[in-house]
Amino acid sequence: MERFLSLFFVVCFSLSTKADEGNGFVEGIFQYAIEVDEVSGDTTVAVSSIDRRNLTTPFFQGKELRIPGVVAHNGKTYRVTAIGRWAFTRCDDIESLIIGEGIEEVREYAFEGCTQLRSVSFPSTLQWLDNLPFTDCYNLCEIRVDEGNPKFDSRGNCNALIETGENKIVLGGKDTVFPKGIKFIGEGAFASRVGLENIVIPEGVVEIEKGAFFNCINLKSISLPHSLEILRDVFLGCSSLKSIYIPEKVSKLGGGIGEVGCFGSGWSLSGCLSLDTVMVDSRNKVYDSRGNALVEKATDKLISGFCKSRIMEGVREIGPKAFVGTVFPQRLYIPKSVIKVSPCAFVGCEFGASVAVDAENPVYDSREGCNGIVETATGTLVKGDWRTVFVEGITSIGEYAFNGCRLPPVFAIPEGIRRIGKNAFARCSGIQTVIFPSSLKEIGSFAFCGSSLQTLCWQGHVQEIKSYVFSDCRELYLISIPEGTKRIGSGAFNECHNLRYVSLPTSLDYIDDYAFKGCPCEELVRKNHVSVLSSDYGQRQRSIREKESK
């Protein structure tokens, strides 16, 4: 929350600065940004933010916000065509919103966190809603659009915004009635609607997009239609949901358009804390629910499970984010058939009792009761938590191994560990000091990104601190990089907002120009180490080569 608010005020301040510089203006309580169409040359304005600088009382005494489609300023009239990104975020005093005729676009997160917002009226001119403009509007229930709108409708007073041509619900609330003819439920359409408790999705719906019911914390039951074919990451954070039944025709789970990386594939039940049962229709040709988990039949890949799931013999792969954020109160058992564990299959998981790998497994082991999963051939710890014991033979910490875990305040990485994989300790909470052993030779990119680290302690050194290793460690205030370190990569300490005290070794021959971007010590590093900064590095190397060639 603190990070978000900081970012928001930075955005508002930058917009205020633009207005003062002639790129916009303030009229009443609204701030406007002037925009010029590159094709037509038309000049229009977007409501860029509320001017909060001189206000200490609520903005809207009547609880109703009307955003005009035209505004006059200094004798000139402007068309208002857009509501800008984050324009009214966290405005808790808005209960009713009326968007004026002429406005064509509502941009990303424009009304994010307007927790008291209950009703929205859209104009006939609306053409586009960007990504999640009404996320965390918990009480939204009444949604209307002008009957003259050619692209959207709210047919039959259904209290939803529907993209007419595709028959897709793009915005819904707790009082939405699903009309006939709907085929799609759009991304984030019902996200964070706390009033939703029981939902019946009507026949005819073929796809529910990513996050459609994200964080609907009071949703207890949902009935999915036989017509459903595609089900993206839909139920994350539905902490009251007790069971999920996957119909016969569903042939695609997860994998939203444009998703990449660890969190861009798979299908997650993360945050479904009350879930007891996952069932797949026995006639489904693509998936089954063996072990109370979701398994892809053709590959025997477990794509999603939760704390009451079991990994059955016959499962060959545990897929990306299959158990993300799960706390296992009982023993987790990895059978001998499992020959592949995705690096981020267990991101943020904790093993309350223990984790054990079958003694006959050809790829993995849990040697000497270490409470972790180890790749036998390489000695790489694939997954651990705060209870894991680093026994003999473990020589590296794999990608995402501790990602998102709660760790003790002082975490000593033992001697013998030579490599830490990328993202291995990213987003870890509780940890304040990490002790690196003299055996350590490599730390992967983003290894501690976003963790709660405050200080670093080195018993030896690595030659290179790679890109974004300690980025966004906002509690980090003191570092002393040991002698022998030669390179500090791009964004290595990016946005470490409390990093004031830095001691760098004389062995450094390269510091990326953005290594300390956003840190209080950034200017001091630039001043005292200009000869090895990347902005001057290329020229310096060319000069050296020229001298050597003469």
Coordinates of C-alpha atoms in Angstrom, one line a residue:
M1 CA 0.0 0.0 0.0
E2 CA 2.8 2.4 0.9
R3 CA 4.5 1.7 -2.4
F4 CA 1.3 2.3 -4.3
L5 CA 0.5 5.6 -2.6
S6 CA 4.0 6.8 -3.2
L7 CA 3.8 6.0 -6.8
F8 CA 0.4 7.7 -7.0
F9 CA 1.6 11.0 -5.5
V10 CA 4.6 10.9 -7.9
V11 CA 2.2 10.6 -10.8
C12 CA 0.0 13.4 -9.5
F13 CA 3.0 15.6 -8.9
S14 CA 4.3 15.0 -12.4
L15 CA 0.9 15.8 -13.9
S16 CA 0.7 19.0 -11.8
T17 CA 4.1 20.0 -13.1
K18 CA 3.0 19.4 -16.7
A19 CA 0.0 21.5 -16.2
D20 CA 2.1 24.3 -14.8
E21 CA 4.4 24.0 -17.8
G22 CA 1.6 24.6 -20.3
N23 CA 0.7 20.9 -21.2
G24 CA -2.5 21.1 -19.2
F25 CA -4.5 23.2 -16.8
V26 CA -6.6 23.0 -13.6
E27 CA -10.3 23.9 -13.8
G28 CA -12.4 23.5 -10.7
I29 CA -11.4 20.4 -8.8
F30 CA -10.2 18.7 -12.0
Q31 CA -6.8 18.6 -13.7
Y32 CA -6.7 18.3 -17.4
A33 CA -3.8 17.1 -19.7
I34 CA -3.8 18.5 -23.3
E35 CA -3.5 15.8 -26.0
V36 CA -3.0 16.3 -29.7
D37 CA -4.1 13.6 -32.1
E38 CA -1.1 12.6 -34.3
V39 CA -3.3 11.8 -37.3
S40 CA -6.0 14.5 -37.3
G41 CA -4.1 17.2 -35.3
D42 CA -7.2 17.7 -33.1
T43 CA -6.5 19.1 -29.6
T44 CA -8.5 17.4 -26.8
V45 CA -8.0 16.9 -23.1
A46 CA -8.0 14.0 -20.6
V47 CA -9.0 14.3 -17.0
S48 CA -5.6 13.5 -15.6
S49 CA -6.1 13.6 -11.9
I50 CA -7.8 15.5 -9.2
D51 CA -5.9 18.5 -8.0
R52 CA -5.4 17.5 -4.3
R53 CA -2.7 20.0 -3.4
N54 CA -5.0 22.5 -1.6
L55 CA -7.7 20.2 -0.3
T56 CA -8.1 18.8 3.2
T57 CA -11.9 18.1 3.0
P58 CA -13.9 15.6 0.9
F59 CA -14.0 16.4 -2.8
F60 CA -17.6 15.7 -3.5
Q61 CA -20.1 16.9 -0.9
G62 CA -23.0 15.3 -2.7
K63 CA -21.2 11.9 -3.1
E64 CA -22.0 12.1 -6.8
L65 CA -19.2 12.8 -9.3
R66 CA -20.0 14.1 -12.7
I67 CA -17.2 14.3 -15.2
P68 CA -18.0 16.7 -18.0
G69 CA -17.5 16.0 -21.7
V70 CA -16.4 19.6 -22.4
V71 CA -14.5 22.2 -20.4
A72 CA -13.8 25.9 -20.9
H73 CA -10.5 27.4 -19.9
N74 CA -9.1 30.9 -20.7
G75 CA -11.8 31.5 -23.3
K76 CA -11.2 28.3 -25.1
T77 CA -13.5 25.2 -25.1
Y78 CA -11.9 21.7 -25.1
R79 CA -13.5 18.3 -25.7
V80 CA -12.8 15.9 -22.9
T81 CA -12.3 12.6 -24.5
A82 CA -10.6 10.5 -21.8
I83 CA -10.3 9.8 -18.1
G84 CA -6.6 9.3 -17.4
R85 CA -4.7 6.6 -15.7
W86 CA -5.1 6.6 -11.9
A87 CA -7.1 9.8 -12.3
F88 CA -9.5 9.2 -9.4
T89 CA -7.8 6.3 -7.6
R90 CA -8.6 5.9 -3.9
C91 CA -11.3 8.6 -3.9
D92 CA -13.4 7.0 -1.1
D93 CA -16.0 9.7 -1.1
I94 CA -17.5 8.8 -4.6
E95 CA -20.7 6.8 -4.4
S96 CA -22.2 7.7 -7.8
L97 CA -20.3 8.3 -11.0
I98 CA -21.8 9.9 -14.1
I99 CA -19.4 10.0 -17.1
G100 CA -20.4 12.8 -19.5
E101 CA -21.2 12.6 -23.2
G102 CA -18.2 13.0 -25.4
I103 CA -15.9 10.9 -23.2
E104 CA -14.6 8.0 -25.3
E105 CA -12.0 6.2 -23.1
V106 CA -11.5 5.2 -19.4
R107 CA -7.9 4.4 -18.8
E108 CA -6.1 1.9 -16.6
Y109 CA -6.9 2.0 -12.8
A110 CA -8.8 5.3 -13.3
F111 CA -11.1 4.5 -10.4
E112 CA -9.0 1.9 -8.6
G113 CA -9.8 1.6 -4.9
C114 CA -13.0 3.8 -4.9
T115 CA -14.4 1.6 -2.2
Q116 CA -17.7 3.4 -1.7
L117 CA -18.6 3.6 -5.4
R118 CA -22.0 1.9 -6.0
S119 CA -23.2 3.1 -9.4
V120 CA -21.7 4.1 -12.8
S121 CA -23.4 5.6 -15.8
F122 CA -21.5 5.5 -19.1
P123 CA -22.2 7.7 -22.1
S124 CA -23.2 6.8 -25.7
T125 CA -19.7 8.0 -26.8
L126 CA -17.8 5.4 -24.7
Q127 CA -15.5 3.3 -27.0
W128 CA -12.8 1.8 -24.8
L129 CA -12.1 0.6 -21.3
D130 CA -8.4 0.0 -20.5
N131 CA -7.2 -2.6 -18.1
L132 CA -9.0 -2.8 -14.8
P133 CA -10.2 0.8 -14.4
F134 CA -12.6 -0.3 -11.6
T135 CA -10.5 -2.8 -9.6
D136 CA -11.0 -2.8 -5.8
C137 CA -14.4 -1.1 -6.2
Y138 CA -15.8 -3.5 -3.6
N139 CA -19.4 -2.2 -3.5
L140 CA -20.1 -1.6 -7.2
C141 CA -23.6 -2.9 -8.0
E142 CA -25.4 -0.6 -10.5
I143 CA -24.0 -0.3 -14.0
R144 CA -25.7 1.5 -16.9
V145 CA -24.8 2.6 -20.4
D146 CA -26.7 5.0 -22.6
E147 CA -28.9 3.1 -25.1
G148 CA -27.4 5.0 -28.0
N149 CA -23.9 3.5 -27.5
P150 CA -23.0 1.5 -30.6
K151 CA -20.3 -0.6 -28.9
F152 CA -21.5 -1.3 -25.3
D153 CA -24.9 -2.1 -23.8
S154 CA -26.4 -3.0 -20.4
R155 CA -29.3 -5.0 -21.9
G156 CA -32.4 -5.6 -19.8
N157 CA -31.1 -3.5 -16.9
C158 CA -28.6 -6.3 -16.2
N159 CA -26.3 -4.1 -14.2
A160 CA -23.3 -5.0 -16.4
L161 CA -21.3 -3.3 -19.2
I162 CA -21.4 -5.6 -22.2
E163 CA -19.3 -5.4 -25.3
T164 CA -22.2 -5.8 -27.8
G165 CA -20.4 -7.3 -30.8
E166 CA -18.6 -10.0 -28.8
N167 CA -21.4 -10.5 -26.2
K168 CA -18.7 -10.1 -23.5
I169 CA -19.3 -8.8 -20.0
V170 CA -16.4 -6.3 -19.4
L171 CA -17.6 -4.9 -16.1
G172 CA -20.0 -6.4 -13.5
G173 CA -21.0 -5.9 -9.9
K174 CA -22.7 -7.8 -7.1
D175 CA -26.2 -7.2 -8.5
T176 CA -25.4 -8.2 -12.1
V177 CA -28.0 -10.5 -13.7
F178 CA -26.4 -12.6 -16.5
P179 CA -28.5 -12.0 -19.6
K180 CA -29.1 -14.5 -22.4
G181 CA -26.6 -14.5 -25.3
I182 CA -23.4 -13.8 -23.2
K183 CA -20.4 -15.8 -24.5
F184 CA -17.5 -14.2 -22.6
I185 CA -16.7 -12.8 -19.2
G186 CA -13.9 -10.4 -19.5
E187 CA -10.6 -10.0 -17.7
G188 CA -11.2 -8.7 -14.1
A189 CA -14.8 -8.1 -14.8
F190 CA -15.9 -8.9 -11.2
A191 CA -12.6 -8.5 -9.5
S192 CA -12.8 -7.7 -5.8
R193 CA -16.6 -7.5 -5.6
V194 CA -17.0 -8.5 -2.0
G195 CA -20.8 -8.7 -2.2
L196 CA -20.7 -11.7 -4.5
E197 CA -21.6 -15.0 -2.7
N198 CA -23.2 -17.4 -5.1
I199 CA -23.0 -17.3 -8.9
V200 CA -24.5 -19.4 -11.6
I201 CA -22.9 -18.7 -15.0
P202 CA -25.5 -19.3 -17.7
E203 CA -25.3 -21.7 -20.6
G204 CA -23.8 -20.2 -23.7
V205 CA -20.7 -18.8 -22.0
V206 CA -17.6 -20.3 -23.6
E207 CA -14.7 -18.4 -22.0
I208 CA -14.0 -16.8 -18.6
E209 CA -10.9 -14.6 -18.9
K210 CA -8.1 -14.1 -16.5
G211 CA -8.9 -12.7 -13.0
A212 CA -12.6 -12.4 -13.8
F213 CA -13.5 -13.2 -10.1
F214 CA -10.1 -12.3 -8.6
N215 CA -10.2 -11.6 -4.9
C216 CA -14.0 -12.1 -4.5
I217 CA -13.4 -13.0 -0.9
N218 CA -17.0 -13.9 0.0
L219 CA -17.7 -16.0 -3.1
K220 CA -18.8 -19.4 -1.7
S221 CA -20.0 -21.2 -4.7
I222 CA -20.0 -20.9 -8.5
S223 CA -21.7 -23.1 -11.1
L224 CA -20.0 -23.3 -14.4
P225 CA -22.0 -24.1 -17.6
H226 CA -21.6 -27.2 -19.8
S227 CA -20.8 -24.8 -22.7
L228 CA -17.6 -23.6 -21.1
E229 CA -14.4 -24.3 -23.1
I230 CA -11.8 -21.9 -21.7
L231 CA -11.1 -21.0 -18.1
R232 CA -8.2 -18.7 -17.4
D233 CA -6.8 -17.9 -13.9
V234 CA -10.2 -17.0 -12.5
F235 CA -10.4 -17.8 -8.8
L236 CA -7.2 -16.4 -7.3
G237 CA -7.9 -15.0 -3.8
C238 CA -11.4 -16.4 -3.6
S239 CA -10.8 -17.4 0.1
S240 CA -14.4 -18.6 0.8
L241 CA -14.8 -20.8 -2.2
K242 CA -15.4 -24.4 -1.1
S243 CA -15.4 -26.4 -4.3
I244 CA -14.8 -26.2 -8.0
Y245 CA -16.3 -28.4 -10.7
I246 CA -14.7 -28.3 -14.2
P247 CA -17.2 -29.1 -17.0
E248 CA -16.7 -31.6 -19.8
K249 CA -15.9 -29.2 -22.6
V250 CA -13.1 -27.3 -20.9
S251 CA -10.0 -27.7 -22.9
K252 CA -7.9 -24.8 -21.8
L253 CA -7.0 -23.8 -18.2
G254 CA -4.9 -20.7 -17.6
G255 CA -2.3 -19.3 -20.1
G256 CA -3.8 -15.8 -20.7
I257 CA -2.9 -14.0 -23.9
G258 CA 0.5 -12.3 -23.8
E259 CA 1.6 -13.9 -20.6
V260 CA 5.3 -14.8 -20.3
G261 CA 7.7 -16.1 -17.7
C262 CA 7.1 -18.0 -14.4
F263 CA 3.8 -16.4 -13.7
G264 CA 2.5 -16.4 -17.3
S265 CA 1.4 -20.0 -17.5
G266 CA -0.3 -22.7 -15.6
W267 CA -3.5 -22.3 -13.5
S268 CA -3.5 -21.3 -9.9
L269 CA -5.8 -21.8 -6.9
S270 CA -3.7 -19.5 -4.8
G271 CA -5.6 -17.9 -2.0
C272 CA -8.5 -20.3 -2.1
L273 CA -8.1 -21.0 1.6
S274 CA -11.5 -22.7 2.2
L275 CA -11.3 -25.0 -0.8
D276 CA -12.1 -28.7 -0.1
T277 CA -12.7 -30.2 -3.5
V278 CA -11.6 -29.9 -7.1
M279 CA -13.5 -32.1 -9.5
V280 CA -13.3 -32.5 -13.3
D281 CA -16.1 -34.1 -15.3
S282 CA -15.2 -37.7 -16.0
R283 CA -16.0 -37.1 -19.7
N284 CA -13.4 -34.3 -20.0
K285 CA -10.8 -35.4 -22.6
V286 CA -8.0 -33.0 -21.5
Y287 CA -8.0 -32.9 -17.7
D288 CA -8.7 -35.1 -14.6
S289 CA -8.8 -34.4 -10.9
R290 CA -6.7 -37.3 -9.5
G291 CA -5.5 -36.6 -6.0
N292 CA -7.9 -33.7 -5.6
A293 CA -5.8 -31.7 -8.0
L294 CA -6.0 -30.7 -11.7
V295 CA -3.9 -32.9 -14.0
E296 CA -3.4 -32.7 -17.8
K297 CA -4.1 -36.2 -19.1
A298 CA -1.8 -36.3 -22.1
T299 CA 1.3 -35.2 -20.3
D300 CA 0.5 -36.3 -16.7
K301 CA 1.3 -32.8 -15.6
L302 CA -0.2 -31.5 -12.4
I303 CA -1.2 -27.9 -13.3
S304 CA -2.8 -26.8 -10.1
G305 CA -3.4 -28.0 -6.5
F306 CA -3.9 -26.8 -3.0
C307 CA -3.2 -27.8 0.6
K308 CA -5.6 -30.8 0.5
S309 CA -4.2 -32.1 -2.8
R310 CA -2.0 -35.2 -3.1
I311 CA 0.6 -35.8 -5.8
M312 CA -0.4 -39.2 -7.1
E313 CA 1.9 -41.9 -8.5
G314 CA 1.8 -41.5 -12.2
V315 CA 2.1 -37.7 -12.2
R316 CA 5.3 -37.0 -14.2
E317 CA 5.5 -33.2 -14.0
I318 CA 4.6 -30.5 -11.5
G319 CA 3.9 -27.4 -13.6
P320 CA 4.5 -23.7 -13.2
K321 CA 2.8 -22.1 -10.1
A322 CA 1.0 -25.4 -9.5
F323 CA 1.1 -24.8 -5.7
V324 CA 1.9 -21.1 -5.5
G325 CA 1.3 -19.7 -2.0
T326 CA 0.2 -23.0 -0.5
V327 CA 0.8 -23.9 3.1
F328 CA 1.0 -27.6 3.5
P329 CA -0.1 -28.5 7.1
Q330 CA 0.6 -32.2 6.5
R331 CA 3.5 -34.0 4.9
L332 CA 4.0 -33.3 1.2
Y333 CA 5.1 -36.5 -0.7
I334 CA 6.7 -36.5 -4.2
P335 CA 6.3 -39.9 -5.8
K336 CA 8.9 -41.7 -7.8
S337 CA 7.0 -41.0 -11.1
V338 CA 7.7 -37.2 -10.9
I339 CA 10.7 -36.4 -13.2
K340 CA 10.2 -32.7 -13.6
V341 CA 9.4 -29.9 -11.1
S342 CA 9.0 -26.5 -12.5
P343 CA 11.3 -23.9 -10.9
C344 CA 8.3 -21.9 -9.7
A345 CA 5.9 -24.8 -9.0
F346 CA 6.1 -24.1 -5.2
V347 CA 6.6 -20.3 -5.1
G348 CA 5.7 -18.9 -1.7
C349 CA 4.9 -22.4 -0.3
E350 CA 5.7 -23.5 3.3
F351 CA 6.0 -27.0 4.4
G352 CA 4.3 -27.1 7.8
A353 CA 5.3 -30.6 8.6
S354 CA 7.8 -32.0 6.1
V355 CA 8.4 -32.7 2.5
A356 CA 9.7 -36.1 1.3
V357 CA 10.7 -37.5 -2.0
D358 CA 10.2 -41.2 -2.8
A359 CA 13.5 -43.1 -2.3
E360 CA 13.2 -44.6 -5.8
N361 CA 12.7 -41.3 -7.6
P362 CA 15.4 -41.1 -10.3
V363 CA 15.7 -37.3 -10.5
Y364 CA 14.9 -35.8 -7.0
D365 CA 15.6 -36.6 -3.3
S366 CA 15.0 -35.2 0.1
R367 CA 18.3 -36.4 1.6
E368 CA 18.7 -36.9 5.3
G369 CA 15.2 -35.4 6.0
C370 CA 16.4 -32.0 4.8
N371 CA 12.8 -30.8 4.3
G372 CA 13.4 -29.7 0.8
I373 CA 13.4 -31.0 -2.8
V374 CA 16.9 -31.6 -4.2
E375 CA 17.9 -32.4 -7.8
T376 CA 20.1 -35.4 -7.2
A377 CA 22.5 -35.1 -10.2
T378 CA 23.4 -31.5 -9.6
G379 CA 22.9 -31.0 -5.8
T380 CA 20.6 -28.1 -6.5
L381 CA 18.0 -27.3 -3.9
V382 CA 14.9 -26.9 -6.0
K383 CA 12.5 -25.9 -3.2
G384 CA 13.0 -25.0 0.4
D385 CA 11.5 -23.0 3.2
W386 CA 12.6 -21.7 6.6
R387 CA 12.7 -25.3 8.0
T388 CA 15.0 -26.6 5.3
V389 CA 18.4 -28.0 6.5
F390 CA 21.3 -27.6 4.1
V391 CA 22.8 -31.0 4.3
E392 CA 26.0 -32.3 2.7
G393 CA 26.0 -32.4 -1.1
I394 CA 23.7 -29.4 -1.6
T395 CA 25.9 -27.1 -3.7
S396 CA 23.5 -24.6 -5.2
I397 CA 20.1 -22.9 -4.5
G398 CA 17.8 -23.1 -7.5
E399 CA 15.7 -20.6 -9.3
Y400 CA 12.7 -19.5 -7.1
A401 CA 13.7 -21.9 -4.4
F402 CA 12.7 -19.6 -1.5
N403 CA 10.7 -17.1 -3.5
G404 CA 7.9 -15.4 -1.5
C405 CA 8.8 -17.4 1.7
R406 CA 8.9 -16.1 5.3
L407 CA 12.4 -16.4 6.6
P408 CA 14.2 -15.8 9.9
P409 CA 15.8 -12.3 10.5
V410 CA 19.3 -13.7 10.0
F411 CA 19.7 -16.2 7.2
A412 CA 23.1 -17.7 6.9
I413 CA 23.8 -19.5 3.6
P414 CA 26.2 -22.3 4.5
E415 CA 29.6 -23.0 3.2
G416 CA 29.6 -25.2 0.2
I417 CA 26.9 -23.3 -1.7
R418 CA 28.5 -22.1 -4.9
R419 CA 25.5 -20.6 -6.8
I420 CA 22.2 -18.9 -6.0
G421 CA 19.7 -19.0 -8.9
K422 CA 17.7 -16.1 -10.2
N423 CA 14.7 -15.0 -8.1
A424 CA 15.7 -17.5 -5.5
F425 CA 14.9 -15.2 -2.5
A426 CA 12.8 -12.6 -4.3
R427 CA 9.9 -11.2 -2.2
C428 CA 11.0 -13.0 1.0
S429 CA 9.6 -11.5 4.2
G430 CA 11.1 -11.5 7.7
I431 CA 14.7 -11.7 6.5
Q432 CA 16.9 -8.7 7.6
T433 CA 20.4 -9.9 7.2
V434 CA 21.8 -12.5 4.8
I435 CA 25.3 -14.0 5.3
F436 CA 27.0 -15.1 2.1
P437 CA 29.7 -17.8 2.4
S438 CA 33.2 -17.7 1.0
S439 CA 32.3 -20.6 -1.4
L440 CA 29.7 -18.5 -3.2
K441 CA 30.7 -17.7 -6.8
E442 CA 27.5 -16.6 -8.5
I443 CA 24.2 -14.8 -7.6
G444 CA 21.5 -14.9 -10.3
S445 CA 19.5 -11.9 -11.5
F446 CA 16.6 -10.7 -9.2
A447 CA 17.8 -13.2 -6.5
F448 CA 16.7 -10.9 -3.6
C449 CA 14.5 -8.5 -5.5
G450 CA 11.7 -7.1 -3.3
S451 CA 12.8 -8.8 -0.1
S452 CA 12.9 -7.3 3.3
L453 CA 16.7 -7.3 3.5
Q454 CA 18.4 -4.5 5.6
T455 CA 22.1 -5.5 5.5
L456 CA 24.4 -7.8 3.6
C457 CA 27.3 -9.7 5.2
W458 CA 30.0 -11.2 2.9
Q459 CA 32.5 -13.9 3.9
G460 CA 34.0 -13.9 0.4
H461 CA 33.0 -12.2 -2.8
V462 CA 31.5 -12.7 -6.3
Q463 CA 33.0 -11.2 -9.4
E464 CA 29.8 -9.7 -10.5
I465 CA 26.6 -8.5 -8.8
K466 CA 24.2 -9.1 -11.7
S467 CA 21.2 -7.1 -12.9
Y468 CA 18.5 -6.4 -10.3
V469 CA 19.9 -8.8 -7.7
F470 CA 18.9 -6.5 -4.8
S471 CA 16.4 -4.2 -6.6
D472 CA 13.4 -2.9 -4.7
C473 CA 14.9 -3.9 -1.3
R474 CA 13.3 -0.9 0.3
E475 CA 14.7 -1.6 3.8
L476 CA 18.3 -2.0 2.7
Y477 CA 20.2 0.9 4.2
L478 CA 23.8 -0.3 4.4
I479 CA 26.1 -2.2 2.0
S480 CA 29.8 -2.9 1.9
I481 CA 30.8 -4.7 -1.3
P482 CA 34.0 -6.7 -0.7
E483 CA 37.3 -6.5 -2.5
G484 CA 37.5 -8.8 -5.6
T485 CA 34.1 -7.7 -6.9
K486 CA 34.6 -6.3 -10.4
R487 CA 31.2 -5.5 -11.9
I488 CA 27.8 -4.2 -10.7
G489 CA 25.1 -4.7 -13.3
S490 CA 22.1 -2.8 -14.4
G491 CA 19.6 -2.0 -11.7
A492 CA 21.5 -4.1 -9.1
F493 CA 20.2 -1.8 -6.3
N494 CA 17.4 -0.2 -8.3
E495 CA 14.9 1.7 -6.1
C496 CA 16.5 0.8 -2.8
H497 CA 14.9 3.9 -1.3
N498 CA 16.8 3.7 2.1
L499 CA 20.2 2.8 0.7
R500 CA 22.3 5.7 2.0
Y501 CA 25.6 4.1 3.2
V502 CA 27.7 2.4 0.5
S503 CA 31.3 1.2 0.5
L504 CA 32.6 0.0 -2.8
P505 CA 35.9 -1.8 -3.5
T506 CA 38.8 -0.6 -5.4
S507 CA 38.6 -3.8 -7.6
L508 CA 35.5 -2.5 -9.4
D509 CA 36.1 -1.9 -13.1
Y510 CA 32.4 -1.5 -14.2
I511 CA 29.3 0.0 -12.6
D512 CA 26.2 0.1 -14.8
D513 CA 24.8 3.6 -15.1
Y514 CA 21.5 2.4 -13.6
A515 CA 22.9 0.2 -10.9
F516 CA 21.9 2.6 -8.1
K517 CA 18.9 4.3 -9.8
G518 CA 16.4 5.7 -7.3
C519 CA 18.8 5.3 -4.3
P520 CA 19.8 8.1 -2.0
C521 CA 23.4 7.2 -2.6
E522 CA 23.1 7.4 -6.4
E523 CA 24.7 10.8 -6.9
L524 CA 27.5 10.0 -4.4
V525 CA 28.3 6.8 -6.4
R526 CA 28.3 8.8 -9.7
K527 CA 30.6 11.4 -8.2
N528 CA 33.2 9.1 -6.6
H529 CA 33.2 6.3 -9.2
V530 CA 32.8 8.2 -12.5
S531 CA 35.8 6.3 -14.1
V532 CA 34.0 3.0 -14.0
L533 CA 30.4 4.1 -14.7
S534 CA 29.0 2.5 -17.8
S535 CA 28.2 5.9 -19.4
D536 CA 32.0 6.5 -19.6
Y537 CA 33.1 2.9 -19.7
G538 CA 32.9 2.4 -23.5
Q539 CA 34.9 5.6 -24.2
R540 CA 37.5 4.6 -21.6
Q541 CA 37.9 1.1 -23.1
R542 CA 38.3 2.6 -26.6
S543 CA 41.0 5.0 -25.3
I544 CA 42.9 2.1 -23.7
R545 CA 42.8 0.1 -26.9
E546 CA 44.0 3.2 -28.9
K547 CA 46.9 3.6 -26.6
E548 CA 47.8 -0.1 -26.7
S549 CA 47.7 0.0 -30.6
K550 CA 50.2 2.8 -30.8

